[in-house]
PDB file of C-alpha atoms in Angstrom:
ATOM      1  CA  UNK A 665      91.564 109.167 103.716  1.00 93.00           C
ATOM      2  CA  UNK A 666      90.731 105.640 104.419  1.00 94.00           C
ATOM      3  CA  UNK A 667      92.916 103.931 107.312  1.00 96.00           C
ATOM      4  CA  UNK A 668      92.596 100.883 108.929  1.00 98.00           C
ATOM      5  CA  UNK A 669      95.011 100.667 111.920  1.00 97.00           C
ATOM      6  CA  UNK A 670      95.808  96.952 112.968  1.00 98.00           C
ATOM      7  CA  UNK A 671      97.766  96.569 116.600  1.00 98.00           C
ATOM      8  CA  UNK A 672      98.164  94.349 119.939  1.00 98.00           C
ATOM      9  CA  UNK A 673     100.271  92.013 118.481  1.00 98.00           C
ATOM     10  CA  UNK A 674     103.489  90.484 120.002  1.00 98.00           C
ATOM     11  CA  UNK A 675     104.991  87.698 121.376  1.00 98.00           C
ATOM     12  CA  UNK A 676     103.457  85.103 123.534  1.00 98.00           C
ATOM     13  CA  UNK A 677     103.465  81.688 124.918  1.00 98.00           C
ATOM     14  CA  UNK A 678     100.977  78.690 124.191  1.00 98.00           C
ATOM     15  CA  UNK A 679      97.934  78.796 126.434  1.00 97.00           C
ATOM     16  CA  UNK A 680      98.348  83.002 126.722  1.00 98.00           C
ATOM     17  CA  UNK A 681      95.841  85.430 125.539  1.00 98.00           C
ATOM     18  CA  UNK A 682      95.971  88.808 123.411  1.00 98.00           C
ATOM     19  CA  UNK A 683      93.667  91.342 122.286  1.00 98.00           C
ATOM     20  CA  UNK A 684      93.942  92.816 118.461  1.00 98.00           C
ATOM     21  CA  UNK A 685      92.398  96.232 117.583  1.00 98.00           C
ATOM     22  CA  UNK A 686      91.802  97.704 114.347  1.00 98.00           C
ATOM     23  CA  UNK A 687      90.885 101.087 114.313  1.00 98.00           C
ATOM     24  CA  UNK A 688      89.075 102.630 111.264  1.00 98.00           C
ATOM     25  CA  UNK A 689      88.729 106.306 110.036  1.00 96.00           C
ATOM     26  CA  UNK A 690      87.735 107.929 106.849  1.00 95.00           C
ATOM     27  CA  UNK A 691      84.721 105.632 106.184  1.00 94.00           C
ATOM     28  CA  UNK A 692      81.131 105.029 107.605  1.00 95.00           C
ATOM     29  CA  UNK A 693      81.871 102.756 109.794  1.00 95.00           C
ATOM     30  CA  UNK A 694      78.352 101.491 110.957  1.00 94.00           C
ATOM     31  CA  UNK A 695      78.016 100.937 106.774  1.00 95.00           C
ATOM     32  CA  UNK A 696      80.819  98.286 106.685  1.00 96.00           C
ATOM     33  CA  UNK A 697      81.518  94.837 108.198  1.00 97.00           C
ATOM     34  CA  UNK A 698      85.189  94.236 109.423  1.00 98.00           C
ATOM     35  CA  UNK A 699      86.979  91.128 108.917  1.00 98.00           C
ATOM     36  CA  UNK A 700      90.288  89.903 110.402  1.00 98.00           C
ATOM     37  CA  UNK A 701      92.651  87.550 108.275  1.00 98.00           C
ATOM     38  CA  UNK A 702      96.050  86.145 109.223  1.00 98.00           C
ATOM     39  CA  UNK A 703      99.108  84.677 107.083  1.00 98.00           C
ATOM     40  CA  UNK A 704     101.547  82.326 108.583  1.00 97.00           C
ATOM     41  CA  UNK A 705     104.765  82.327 106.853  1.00 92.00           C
ATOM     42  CA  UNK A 706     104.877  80.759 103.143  1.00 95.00           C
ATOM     43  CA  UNK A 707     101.217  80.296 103.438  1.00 97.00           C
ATOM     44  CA  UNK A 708      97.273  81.622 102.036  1.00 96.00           C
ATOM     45  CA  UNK A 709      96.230  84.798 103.663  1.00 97.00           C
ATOM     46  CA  UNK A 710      93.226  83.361 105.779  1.00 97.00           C
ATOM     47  CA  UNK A 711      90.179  84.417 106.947  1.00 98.00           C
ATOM     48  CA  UNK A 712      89.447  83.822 110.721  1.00 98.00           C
ATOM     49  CA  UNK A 713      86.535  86.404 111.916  1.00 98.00           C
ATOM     50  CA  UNK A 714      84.479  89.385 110.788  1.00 98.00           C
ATOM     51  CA  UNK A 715      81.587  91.339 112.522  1.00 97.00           C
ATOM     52  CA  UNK A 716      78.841  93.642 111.074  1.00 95.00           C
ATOM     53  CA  UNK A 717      79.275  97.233 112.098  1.00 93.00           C
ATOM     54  CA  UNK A 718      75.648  97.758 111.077  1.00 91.00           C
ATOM     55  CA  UNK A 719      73.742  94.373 113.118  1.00 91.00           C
ATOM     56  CA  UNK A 720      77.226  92.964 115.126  1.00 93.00           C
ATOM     57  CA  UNK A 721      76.514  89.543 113.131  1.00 95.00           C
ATOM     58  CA  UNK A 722      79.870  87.374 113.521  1.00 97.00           C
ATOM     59  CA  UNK A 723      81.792  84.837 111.744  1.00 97.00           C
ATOM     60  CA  UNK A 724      84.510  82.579 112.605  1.00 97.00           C
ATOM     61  CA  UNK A 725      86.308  80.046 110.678  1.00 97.00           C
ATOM     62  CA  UNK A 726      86.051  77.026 112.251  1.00 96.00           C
ATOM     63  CA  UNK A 727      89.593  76.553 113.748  1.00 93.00           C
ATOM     64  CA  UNK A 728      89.464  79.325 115.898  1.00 95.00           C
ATOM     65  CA  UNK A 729      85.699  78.829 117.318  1.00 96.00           C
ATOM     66  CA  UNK A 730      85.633  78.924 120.686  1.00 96.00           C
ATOM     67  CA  UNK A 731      88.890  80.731 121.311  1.00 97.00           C
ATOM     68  CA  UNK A 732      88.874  84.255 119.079  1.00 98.00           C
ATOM     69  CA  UNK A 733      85.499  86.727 120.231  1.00 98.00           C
ATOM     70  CA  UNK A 734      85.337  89.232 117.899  1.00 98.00           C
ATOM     71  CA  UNK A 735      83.377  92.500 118.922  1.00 98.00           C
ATOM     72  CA  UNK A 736      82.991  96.068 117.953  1.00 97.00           C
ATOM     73  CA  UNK A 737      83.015  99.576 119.557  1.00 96.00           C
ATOM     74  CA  UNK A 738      81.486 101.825 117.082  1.00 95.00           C
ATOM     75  CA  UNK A 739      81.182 104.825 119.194  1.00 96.00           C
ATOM     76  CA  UNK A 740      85.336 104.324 118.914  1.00 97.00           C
ATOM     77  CA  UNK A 741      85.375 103.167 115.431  1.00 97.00           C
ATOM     78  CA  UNK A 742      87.026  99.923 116.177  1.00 98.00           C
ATOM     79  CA  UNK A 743      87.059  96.583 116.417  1.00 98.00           C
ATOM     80  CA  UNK A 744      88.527  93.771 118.618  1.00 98.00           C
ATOM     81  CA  UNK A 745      89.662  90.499 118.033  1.00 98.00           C
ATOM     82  CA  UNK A 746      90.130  88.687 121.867  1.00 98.00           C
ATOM     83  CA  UNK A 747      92.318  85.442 121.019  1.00 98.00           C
ATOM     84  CA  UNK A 748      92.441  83.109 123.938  1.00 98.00           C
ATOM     85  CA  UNK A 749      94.710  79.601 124.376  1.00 97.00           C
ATOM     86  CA  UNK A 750      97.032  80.874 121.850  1.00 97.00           C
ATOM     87  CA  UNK A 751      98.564  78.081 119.910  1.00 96.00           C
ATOM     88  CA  UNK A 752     101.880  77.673 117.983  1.00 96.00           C
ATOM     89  CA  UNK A 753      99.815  77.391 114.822  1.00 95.00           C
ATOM     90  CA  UNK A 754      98.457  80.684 115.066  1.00 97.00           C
ATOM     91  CA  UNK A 755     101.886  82.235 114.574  1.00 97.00           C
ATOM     92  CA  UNK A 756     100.947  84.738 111.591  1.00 98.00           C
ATOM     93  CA  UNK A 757     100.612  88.410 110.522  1.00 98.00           C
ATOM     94  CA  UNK A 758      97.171  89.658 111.499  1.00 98.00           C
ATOM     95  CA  UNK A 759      95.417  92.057 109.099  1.00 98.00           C
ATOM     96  CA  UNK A 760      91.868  93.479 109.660  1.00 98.00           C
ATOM     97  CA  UNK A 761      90.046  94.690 106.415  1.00 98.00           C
ATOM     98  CA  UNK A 762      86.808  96.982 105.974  1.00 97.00           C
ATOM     99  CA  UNK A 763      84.213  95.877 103.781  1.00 95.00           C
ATOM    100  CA  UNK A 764      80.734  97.412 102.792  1.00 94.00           C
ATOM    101  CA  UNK A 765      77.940  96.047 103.902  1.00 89.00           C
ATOM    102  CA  UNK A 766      77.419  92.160 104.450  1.00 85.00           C
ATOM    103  CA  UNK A 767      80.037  89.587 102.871  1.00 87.00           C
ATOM    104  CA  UNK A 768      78.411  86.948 101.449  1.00 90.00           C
ATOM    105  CA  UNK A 769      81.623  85.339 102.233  1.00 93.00           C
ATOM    106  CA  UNK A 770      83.263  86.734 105.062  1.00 94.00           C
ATOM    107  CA  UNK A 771      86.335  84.547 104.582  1.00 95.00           C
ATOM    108  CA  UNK A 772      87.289  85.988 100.834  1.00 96.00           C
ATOM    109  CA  UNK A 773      89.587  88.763 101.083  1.00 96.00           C
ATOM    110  CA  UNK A 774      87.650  89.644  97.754  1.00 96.00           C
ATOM    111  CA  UNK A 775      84.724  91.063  99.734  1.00 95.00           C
ATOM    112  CA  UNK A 776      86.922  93.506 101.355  1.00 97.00           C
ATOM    113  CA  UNK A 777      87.802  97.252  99.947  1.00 95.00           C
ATOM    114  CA  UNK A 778      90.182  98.262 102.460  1.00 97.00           C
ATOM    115  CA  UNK A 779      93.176  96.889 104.168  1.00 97.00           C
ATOM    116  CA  UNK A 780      95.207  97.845 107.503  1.00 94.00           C
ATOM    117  CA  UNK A 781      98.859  96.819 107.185  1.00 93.00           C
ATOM    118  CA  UNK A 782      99.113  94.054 109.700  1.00 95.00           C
ATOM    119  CA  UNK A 783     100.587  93.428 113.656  1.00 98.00           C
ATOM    120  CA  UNK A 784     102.532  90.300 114.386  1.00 98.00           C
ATOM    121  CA  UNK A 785     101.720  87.547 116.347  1.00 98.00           C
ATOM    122  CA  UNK A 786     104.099  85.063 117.355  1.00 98.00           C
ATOM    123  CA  UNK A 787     103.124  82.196 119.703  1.00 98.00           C
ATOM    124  CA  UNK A 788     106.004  80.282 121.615  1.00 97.00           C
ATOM    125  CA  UNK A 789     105.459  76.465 122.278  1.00 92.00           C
TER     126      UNK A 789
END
């Protein structure tokens, strides 16, 4: 059974820092890159970052260069997602996704074959 399990959410204030991990079982792991997307409320689901299991290739969306480091453990099956100088704005539900090989376009959901069900992250001004 496939499982993607998203966590290190909570609450924090602007300027603070938290680390996300999605842990993955019931799939090749080094096969697959792993993306992270977010949704703020009454808004798109978003991609922000995704890393190659297979050559640790990354991608960020430009609003969160230079703050989010994504990086992966794959004797642990998992993958990270280091957010630093949190900002109001990135208020949202975080969901990390599996998907084989390399997205052409790491920032469609589309590319993406499995889903973990999300960790909150709320950001106080």
């Amino acid at each position: 059974e496939v499982q993607l399990q998203a966590s290190g959410g909570g609450l924090v204030q602007a300027g603070g820092s938290l680390r996300l991990s999605c842990a993955a079982s019931g799939f090749t792991f080094d096969d697959y890159a792993i993306g992270w997307f977010r949704q703020a409320p009454g808004k798109d689901l978003k991609g922000v970052s995704a890393i190659s299991a297979s050559d640790g290739s990354t991608y960020y969306a430009d609003s969160v260069k230079g703050r989010f480091a994504i990086s992966s453990d794959n004797a642990k099956n998992t993958v990270y997602l280091q957010i630093n100088n949190l900002k109001p704005e990135d208020t949202a539900v975080y969901y990390c996704a599996a998907g084989l090989g390399l997205p052409r376009s790491p920032s469609d959901p589309e590319e993406y074959d499995y889903w973990g069900q999300g960790t909150q992250v709320t950001v106080s001004s």
